[in-house]
Coordinates of C-alpha atoms and ligand atoms in Angstrom, one line a residue:
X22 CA 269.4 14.9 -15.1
X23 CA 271.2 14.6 -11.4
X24 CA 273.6 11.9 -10.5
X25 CA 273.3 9.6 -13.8
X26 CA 272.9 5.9 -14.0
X27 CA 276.2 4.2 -13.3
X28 CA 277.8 3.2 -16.7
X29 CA 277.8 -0.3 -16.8
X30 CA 274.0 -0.3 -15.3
X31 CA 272.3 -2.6 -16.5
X32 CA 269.2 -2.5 -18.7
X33 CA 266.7 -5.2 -20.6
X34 CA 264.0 -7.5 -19.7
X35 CA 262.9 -11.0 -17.9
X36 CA 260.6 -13.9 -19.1
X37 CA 260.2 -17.6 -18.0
X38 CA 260.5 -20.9 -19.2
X39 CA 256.9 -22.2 -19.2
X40 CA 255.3 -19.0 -19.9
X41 CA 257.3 -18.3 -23.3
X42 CA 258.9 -21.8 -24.5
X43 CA 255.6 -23.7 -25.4
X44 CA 255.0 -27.6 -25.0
X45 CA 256.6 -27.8 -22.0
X46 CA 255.5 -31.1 -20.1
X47 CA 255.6 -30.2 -16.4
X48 CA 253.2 -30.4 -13.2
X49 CA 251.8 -26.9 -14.6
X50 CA 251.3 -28.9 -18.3
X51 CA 249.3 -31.5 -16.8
X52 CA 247.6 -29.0 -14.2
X53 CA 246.6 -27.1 -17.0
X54 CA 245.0 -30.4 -19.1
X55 CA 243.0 -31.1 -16.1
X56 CA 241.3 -28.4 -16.1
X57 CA 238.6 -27.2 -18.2
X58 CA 238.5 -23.8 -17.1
X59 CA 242.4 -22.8 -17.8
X60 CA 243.9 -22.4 -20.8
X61 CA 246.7 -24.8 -22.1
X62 CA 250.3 -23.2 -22.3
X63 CA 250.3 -24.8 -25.4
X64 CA 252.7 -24.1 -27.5
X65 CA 252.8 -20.5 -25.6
X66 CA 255.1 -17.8 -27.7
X67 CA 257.1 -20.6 -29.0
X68 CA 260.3 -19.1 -27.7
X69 CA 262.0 -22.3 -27.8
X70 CA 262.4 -22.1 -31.7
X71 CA 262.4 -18.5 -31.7
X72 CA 264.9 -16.9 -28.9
X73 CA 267.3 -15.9 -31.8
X74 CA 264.5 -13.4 -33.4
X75 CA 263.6 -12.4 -29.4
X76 CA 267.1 -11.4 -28.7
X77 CA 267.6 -9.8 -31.8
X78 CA 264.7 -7.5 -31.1
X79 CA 266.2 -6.8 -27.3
X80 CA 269.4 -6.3 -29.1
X81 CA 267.2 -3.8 -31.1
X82 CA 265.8 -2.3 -28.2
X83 CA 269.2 -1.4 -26.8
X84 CA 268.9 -4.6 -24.3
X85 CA 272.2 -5.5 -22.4
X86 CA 270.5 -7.8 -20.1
X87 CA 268.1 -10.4 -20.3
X88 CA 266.7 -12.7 -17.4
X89 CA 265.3 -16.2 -18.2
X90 CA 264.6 -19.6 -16.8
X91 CA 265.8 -22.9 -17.4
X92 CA 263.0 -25.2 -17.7
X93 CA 263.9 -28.3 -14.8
X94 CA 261.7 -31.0 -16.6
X95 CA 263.3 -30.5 -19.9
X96 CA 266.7 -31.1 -18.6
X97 CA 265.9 -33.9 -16.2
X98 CA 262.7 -35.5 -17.9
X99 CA 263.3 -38.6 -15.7
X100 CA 264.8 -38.6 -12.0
X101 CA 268.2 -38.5 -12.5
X102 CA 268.6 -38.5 -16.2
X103 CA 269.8 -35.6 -17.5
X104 CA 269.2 -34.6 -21.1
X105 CA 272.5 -33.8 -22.1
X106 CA 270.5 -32.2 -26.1
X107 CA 268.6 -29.8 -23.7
X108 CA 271.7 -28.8 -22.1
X109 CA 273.3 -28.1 -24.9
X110 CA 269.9 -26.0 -26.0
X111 CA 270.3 -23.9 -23.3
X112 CA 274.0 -23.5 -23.7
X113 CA 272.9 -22.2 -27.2
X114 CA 270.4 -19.8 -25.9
X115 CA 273.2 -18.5 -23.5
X116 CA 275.7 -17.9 -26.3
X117 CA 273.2 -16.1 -28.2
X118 CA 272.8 -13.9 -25.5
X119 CA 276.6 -13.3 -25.3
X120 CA 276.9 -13.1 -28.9
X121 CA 274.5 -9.7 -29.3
X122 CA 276.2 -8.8 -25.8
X123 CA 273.7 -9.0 -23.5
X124 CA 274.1 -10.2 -20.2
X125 CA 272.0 -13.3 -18.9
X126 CA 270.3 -13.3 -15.5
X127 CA 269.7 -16.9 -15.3
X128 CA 266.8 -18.3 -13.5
X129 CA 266.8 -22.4 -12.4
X130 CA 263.7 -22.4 -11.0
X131 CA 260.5 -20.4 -11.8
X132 CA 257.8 -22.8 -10.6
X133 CA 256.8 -26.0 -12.7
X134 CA 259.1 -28.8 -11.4
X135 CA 259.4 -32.3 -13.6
X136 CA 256.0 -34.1 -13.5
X137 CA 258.2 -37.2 -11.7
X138 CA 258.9 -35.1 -8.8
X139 CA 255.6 -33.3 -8.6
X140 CA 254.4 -37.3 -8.0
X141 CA 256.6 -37.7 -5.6
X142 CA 255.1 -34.9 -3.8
X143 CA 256.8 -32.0 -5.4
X144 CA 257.7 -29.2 -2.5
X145 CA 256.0 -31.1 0.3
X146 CA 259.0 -33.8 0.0
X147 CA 261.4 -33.6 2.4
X148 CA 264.1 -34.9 0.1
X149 CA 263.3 -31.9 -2.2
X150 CA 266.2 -29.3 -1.4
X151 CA 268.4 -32.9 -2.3
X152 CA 267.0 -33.2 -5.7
X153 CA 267.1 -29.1 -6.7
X154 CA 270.5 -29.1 -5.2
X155 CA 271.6 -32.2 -7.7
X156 CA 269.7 -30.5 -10.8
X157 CA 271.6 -27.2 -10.0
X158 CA 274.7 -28.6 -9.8
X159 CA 274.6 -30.6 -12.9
X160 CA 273.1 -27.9 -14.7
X161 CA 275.7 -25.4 -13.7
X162 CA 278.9 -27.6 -14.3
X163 CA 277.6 -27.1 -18.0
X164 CA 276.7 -23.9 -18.4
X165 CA 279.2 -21.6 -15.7
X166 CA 281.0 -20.5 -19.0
X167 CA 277.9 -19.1 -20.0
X168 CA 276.5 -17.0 -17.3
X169 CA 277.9 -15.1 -14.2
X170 CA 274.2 -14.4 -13.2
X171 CA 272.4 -17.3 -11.0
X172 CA 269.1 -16.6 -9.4
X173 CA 268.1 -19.8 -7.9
X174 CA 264.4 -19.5 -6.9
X175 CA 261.8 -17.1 -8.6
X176 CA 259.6 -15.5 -5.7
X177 CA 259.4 -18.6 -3.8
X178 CA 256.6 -17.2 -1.2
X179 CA 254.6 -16.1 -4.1
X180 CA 254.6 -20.0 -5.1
X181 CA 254.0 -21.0 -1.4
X182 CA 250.7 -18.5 -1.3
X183 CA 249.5 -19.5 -4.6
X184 CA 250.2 -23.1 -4.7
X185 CA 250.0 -24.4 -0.9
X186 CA 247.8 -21.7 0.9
X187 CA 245.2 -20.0 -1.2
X188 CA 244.9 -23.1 -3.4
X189 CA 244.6 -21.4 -6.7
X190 CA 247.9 -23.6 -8.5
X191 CA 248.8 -26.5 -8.7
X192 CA 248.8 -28.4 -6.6
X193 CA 246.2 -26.9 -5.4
X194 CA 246.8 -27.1 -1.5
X195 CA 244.9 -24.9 1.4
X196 CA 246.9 -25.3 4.4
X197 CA 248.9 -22.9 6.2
X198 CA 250.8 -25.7 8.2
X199 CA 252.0 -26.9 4.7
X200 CA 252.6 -23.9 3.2
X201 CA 255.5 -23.0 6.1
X202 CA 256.9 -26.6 5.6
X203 CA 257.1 -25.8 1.9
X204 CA 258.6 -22.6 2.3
X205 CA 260.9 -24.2 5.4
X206 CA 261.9 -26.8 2.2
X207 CA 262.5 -24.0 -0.4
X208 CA 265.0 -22.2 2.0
X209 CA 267.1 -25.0 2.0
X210 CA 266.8 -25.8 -1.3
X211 CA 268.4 -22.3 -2.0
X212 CA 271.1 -22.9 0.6
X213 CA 272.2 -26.1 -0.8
X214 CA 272.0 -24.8 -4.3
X215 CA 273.8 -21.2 -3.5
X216 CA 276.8 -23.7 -1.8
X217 CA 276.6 -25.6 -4.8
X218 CA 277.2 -23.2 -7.2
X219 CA 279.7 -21.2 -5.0
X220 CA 281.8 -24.4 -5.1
X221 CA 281.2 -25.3 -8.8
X222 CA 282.9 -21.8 -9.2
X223 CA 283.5 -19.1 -6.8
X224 CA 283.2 -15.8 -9.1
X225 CA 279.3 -16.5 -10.1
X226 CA 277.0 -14.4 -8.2
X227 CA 274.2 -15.9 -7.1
X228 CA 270.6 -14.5 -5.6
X229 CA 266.7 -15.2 -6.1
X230 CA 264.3 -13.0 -7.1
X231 CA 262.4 -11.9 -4.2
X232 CA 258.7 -10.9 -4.6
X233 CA 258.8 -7.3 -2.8
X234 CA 255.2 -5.4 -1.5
X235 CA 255.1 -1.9 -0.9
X236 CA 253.2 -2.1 2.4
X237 CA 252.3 1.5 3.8
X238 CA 250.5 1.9 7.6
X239 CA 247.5 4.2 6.0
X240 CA 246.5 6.5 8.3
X241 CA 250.3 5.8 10.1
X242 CA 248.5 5.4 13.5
X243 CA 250.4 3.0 16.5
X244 CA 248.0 -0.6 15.5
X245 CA 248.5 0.1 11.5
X246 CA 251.7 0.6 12.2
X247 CA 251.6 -2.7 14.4
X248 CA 250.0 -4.4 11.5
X249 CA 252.6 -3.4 8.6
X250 CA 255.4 -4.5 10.5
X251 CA 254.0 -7.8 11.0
X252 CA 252.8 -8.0 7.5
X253 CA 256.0 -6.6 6.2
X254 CA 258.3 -9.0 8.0
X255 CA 256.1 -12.4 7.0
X256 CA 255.5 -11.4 3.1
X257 CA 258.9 -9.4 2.5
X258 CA 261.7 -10.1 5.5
X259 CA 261.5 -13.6 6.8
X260 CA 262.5 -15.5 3.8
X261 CA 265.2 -13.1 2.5
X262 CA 266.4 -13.3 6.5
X263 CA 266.7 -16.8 6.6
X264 CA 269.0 -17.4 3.4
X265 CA 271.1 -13.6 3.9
X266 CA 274.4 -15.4 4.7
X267 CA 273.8 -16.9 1.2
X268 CA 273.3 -14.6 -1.3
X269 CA 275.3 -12.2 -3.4
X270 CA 273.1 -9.5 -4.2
X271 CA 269.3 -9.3 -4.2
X272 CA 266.5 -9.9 -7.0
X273 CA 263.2 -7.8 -6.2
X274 CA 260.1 -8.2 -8.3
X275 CA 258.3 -5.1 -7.3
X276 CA 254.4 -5.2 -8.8
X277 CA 251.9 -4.1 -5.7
X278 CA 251.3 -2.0 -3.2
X279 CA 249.0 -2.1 -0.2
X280 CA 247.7 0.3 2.5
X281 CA 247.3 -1.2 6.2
X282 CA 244.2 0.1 7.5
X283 CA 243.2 -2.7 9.7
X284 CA 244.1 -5.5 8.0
X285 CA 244.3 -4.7 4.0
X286 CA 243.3 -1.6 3.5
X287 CA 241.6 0.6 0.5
X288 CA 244.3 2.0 -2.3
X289 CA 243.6 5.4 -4.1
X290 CA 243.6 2.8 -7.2
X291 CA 243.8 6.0 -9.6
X292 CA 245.5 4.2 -12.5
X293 CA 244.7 0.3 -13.0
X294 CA 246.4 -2.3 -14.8
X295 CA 244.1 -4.3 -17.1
X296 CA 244.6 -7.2 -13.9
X297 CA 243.0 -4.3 -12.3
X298 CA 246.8 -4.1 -10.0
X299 CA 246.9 -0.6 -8.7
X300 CA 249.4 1.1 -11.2
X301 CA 251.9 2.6 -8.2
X302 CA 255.2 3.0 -9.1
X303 CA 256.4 5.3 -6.4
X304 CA 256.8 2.0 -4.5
X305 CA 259.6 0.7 -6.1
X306 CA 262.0 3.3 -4.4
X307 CA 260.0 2.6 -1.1
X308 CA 260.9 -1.3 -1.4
X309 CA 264.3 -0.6 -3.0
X310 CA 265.5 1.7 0.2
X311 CA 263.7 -1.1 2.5
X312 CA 265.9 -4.2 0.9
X313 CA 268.9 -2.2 0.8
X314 CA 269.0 -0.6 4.5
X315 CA 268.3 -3.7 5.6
X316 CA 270.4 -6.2 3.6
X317 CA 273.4 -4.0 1.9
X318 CA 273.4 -5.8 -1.0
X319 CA 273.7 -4.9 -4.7
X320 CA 270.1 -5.3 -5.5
X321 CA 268.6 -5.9 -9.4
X322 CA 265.2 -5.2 -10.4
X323 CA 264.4 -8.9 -11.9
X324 CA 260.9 -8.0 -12.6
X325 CA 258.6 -5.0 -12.6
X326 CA 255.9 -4.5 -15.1
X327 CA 252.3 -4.3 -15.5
X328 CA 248.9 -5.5 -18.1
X329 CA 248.3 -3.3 -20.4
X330 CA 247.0 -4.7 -23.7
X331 CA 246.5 -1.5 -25.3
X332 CA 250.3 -0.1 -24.5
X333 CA 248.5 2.8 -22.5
X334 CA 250.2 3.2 -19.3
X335 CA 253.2 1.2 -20.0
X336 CA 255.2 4.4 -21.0
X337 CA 254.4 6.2 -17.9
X338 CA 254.7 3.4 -15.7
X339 CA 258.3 2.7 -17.4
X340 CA 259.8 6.7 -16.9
X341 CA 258.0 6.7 -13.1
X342 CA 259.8 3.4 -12.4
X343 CA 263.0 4.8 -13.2
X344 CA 262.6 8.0 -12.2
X345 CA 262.2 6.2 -8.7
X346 CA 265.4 4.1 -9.5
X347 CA 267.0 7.3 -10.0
X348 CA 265.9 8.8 -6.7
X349 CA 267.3 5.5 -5.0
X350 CA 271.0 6.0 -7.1
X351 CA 270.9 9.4 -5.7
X352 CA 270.9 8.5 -2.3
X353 CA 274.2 5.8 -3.1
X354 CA 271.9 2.7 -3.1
X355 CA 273.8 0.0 -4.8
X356 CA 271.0 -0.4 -7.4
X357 CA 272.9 -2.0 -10.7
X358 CA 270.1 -2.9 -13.0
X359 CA 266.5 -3.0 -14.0
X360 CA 264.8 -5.8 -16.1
X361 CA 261.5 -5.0 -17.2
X362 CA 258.4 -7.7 -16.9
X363 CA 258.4 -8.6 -19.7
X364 CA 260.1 -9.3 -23.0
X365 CA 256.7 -10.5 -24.7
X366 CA 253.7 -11.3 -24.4
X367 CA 253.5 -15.0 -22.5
X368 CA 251.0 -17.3 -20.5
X369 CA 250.2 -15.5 -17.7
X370 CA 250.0 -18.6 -15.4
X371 CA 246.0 -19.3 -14.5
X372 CA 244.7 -16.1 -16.5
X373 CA 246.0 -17.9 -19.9
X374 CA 247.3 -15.2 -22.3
X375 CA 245.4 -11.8 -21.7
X376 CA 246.7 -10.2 -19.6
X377 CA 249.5 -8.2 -21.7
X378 CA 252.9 -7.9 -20.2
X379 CA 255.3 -7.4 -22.9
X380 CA 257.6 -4.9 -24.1
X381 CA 256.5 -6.5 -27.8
X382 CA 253.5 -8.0 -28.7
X383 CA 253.0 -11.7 -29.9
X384 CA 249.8 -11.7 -32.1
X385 CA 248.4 -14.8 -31.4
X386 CA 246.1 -15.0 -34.7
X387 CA 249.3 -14.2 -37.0
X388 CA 251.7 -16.9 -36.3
X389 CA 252.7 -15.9 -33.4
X390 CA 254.2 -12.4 -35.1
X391 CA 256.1 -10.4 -32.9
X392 CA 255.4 -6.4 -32.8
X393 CA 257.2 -3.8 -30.9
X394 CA 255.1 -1.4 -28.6
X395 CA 255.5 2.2 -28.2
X396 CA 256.4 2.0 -25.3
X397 CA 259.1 -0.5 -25.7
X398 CA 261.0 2.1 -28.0
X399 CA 260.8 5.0 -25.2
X400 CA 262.3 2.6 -22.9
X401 CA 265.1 2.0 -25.6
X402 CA 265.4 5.7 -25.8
X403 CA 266.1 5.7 -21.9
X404 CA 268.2 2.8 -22.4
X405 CA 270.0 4.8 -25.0
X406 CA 270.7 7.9 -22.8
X407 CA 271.4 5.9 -19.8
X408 CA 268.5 7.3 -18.0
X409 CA 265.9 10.2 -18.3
X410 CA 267.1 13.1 -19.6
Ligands
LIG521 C1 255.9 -13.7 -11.8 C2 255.7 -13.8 -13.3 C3 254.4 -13.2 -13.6 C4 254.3 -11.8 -13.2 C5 253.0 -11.1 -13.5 C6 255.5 -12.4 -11.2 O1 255.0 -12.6 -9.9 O2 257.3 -14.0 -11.4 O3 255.9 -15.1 -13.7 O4 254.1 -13.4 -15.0 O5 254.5 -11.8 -11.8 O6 252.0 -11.7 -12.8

């Protein structure tokens, strides 16, 4: 092994609220019952009851991080009503973290907003950056003691392209006018809420998790060149440029690449993902050296990951993505952690639950049993050595 992982480096997983809790009632909840064609979250892997057995089995695992999210409709069901039980649940789930020592990357916002807002217009309302910044600071008051780790939005231009561009979520918008004005609202719904926290208490560190392509100009000639800067700057630069006065370090979700060969070009696609997601993860040093000479911020991988149902590729995948961490450390990149999409299985937003993400398995015909994957215990070995040995 060269230069090895720095020592307090750290190592573990990331899940969200509405993909793992179960019977959450949100604008994805009652997206979801309106349509036929998707499958309910339902009760999802009940993680609400269960996060003590889930965090004993990261604990197993050699976990000494975990990112989650709060869930924003359970804790203010009703504008401006706080639920002062589901504080105190998460508060639990917190301390439970801190208890087996693992370290909580805490997400406030990973898409479904409080049905009440989403009536009001959700992200289109002018007055939303007002009503994240209140739910932020009312959520952080009670829970700073719990976690230094704040990551206020969860790849917001994913959300934008998804929700208010492509139409595929909820709410189901195609409109590229609206989709800037939502993404115009989400930057200053991070500003207000980075402020906000900053002020609530000074030493928290506070970022989002920034969905990161690795775009390559494929053959490098002077128009694809052209093309991946522009591409580059709209899907990975301009949001992280607008809010880099306000951030402590850097969240990247690294999943795709993508040749530029006049417009979106052909992949080798040599190794596929059961999403069929070209299974590349050589890019995550490409995007980690981008973010960093550009930014100079500690950086965190809060998600990276990949389908794979039958635990195939998820070992090889794991070592290449670290291997390529390692190549990053070596050239003094501030890199201080990698958390692996994801824990367990969970609701895999408008796919329903196949598509196989996690680290342990969550049999869905055995009461929701949890089962470790193979590959989950070589990433505990690397975890273990502090690297690849
Ligand atoms: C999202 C996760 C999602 C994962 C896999 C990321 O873009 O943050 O919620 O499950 O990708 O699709």
């Amino acid at each position: 092994m060269n230069k090895p992982f720095p020592k307090d480096f750290f190592w573990g997983a990331s899940t969200s609220s509405h993909q793992v809790e179960g019977n959450n009632y949100n604008s994805w909840s009652v997206w979801e019952e309106s349509h036929e064609n998707i499958q309910n979250s339902g009760i999802a892997a009940d993680q609400y009851n269960r996060y003590e057995e889930d965090f004993d089995l990261a604990k197993q695992l050699g976990h000494n991080a975990h990112r989650l999210s709060l869930e924003w409709s359970r804790i203010e069901p009703e504008e401006g009503k706080f639920d002062e039980k589901e504080l105190l649940h998460y508060k639990n789930v917190l301390i439970a973290l801190k208890d087996r020592n693992i370290e909580p990357f805490v997400t406030l916002w990973h898409w479904p907003i409080p049905v009440w807002l989403e009536e009001k217009g959700g992200w289109e309302n002018k007055e939303i950056a007002g009503y994240f910044e209140r739910y932020v600071q009312k959520t952080v008051e009670c829970l700073k003691e719990d976690a230094k780790f704040w990551i206020t939005l969860n790849e917001p231009l994913v959300f934008t392209s998804q929700s208010y561009y492509k139409g595929n979520w909820p709410p189901q918008k195609r409109s590229l006018v609206m989709s800037i004005r939502v993404a115009h609202n989400l930057i200053k719904a991070h500003k207000l809420a980075f402020r906000a926290i900053k002020s609530i208490e000074p030493q928290l560190e506070v970022g989002i998790a920034k969905h990161v392509t690795c775009l390559e100009a494929y053959p490098p000639h002077l128009l694809n060149k052209l093309l991946r800067f522009f591409a580059n700057y709209i899907s990975n630069i301009y949001f992280l440029d607008r809010i880099k006065n306000f951030q402590d370090f850097i969240g990247i979700n690294y999943y795709f690449h993508a040749r530029i060969n006049l417009g979106i070009g052909k992949n080798d696609d040599l190794l596929l993902s059961d999403l069929k997601w070209e299974i590349y993860p050589e890019g995550l040093y490409a995007v980690i050296k981008m973010i960093y000479n550009r930014y100079r911020k500690p950086l965190y991988i809060t998600e990276n990951g990949l389908a794979d149902a039958e635990d195939r590729n998820r070992t090889y995948f794991i070592e290449e993505s670290i291997r390529n961490m390692q190549r990053a450390l070596e050239e003094d990149i501030d890199l201080r952690g990698y958390l692996h999409w994801s824990l367990i299985d969970n609701f895999e937003w408008a796919h329903g639950f196949w598509p196989k993400f996690g680290l342990i398995e969550i049999d869905r015909d055995n009461d929701l049993q949890r089962k470790i994957r193979k590959s989950a215990y070589r990433y505990a070995e690397i975890i273990k050595n502090n690297g690849i040995l």
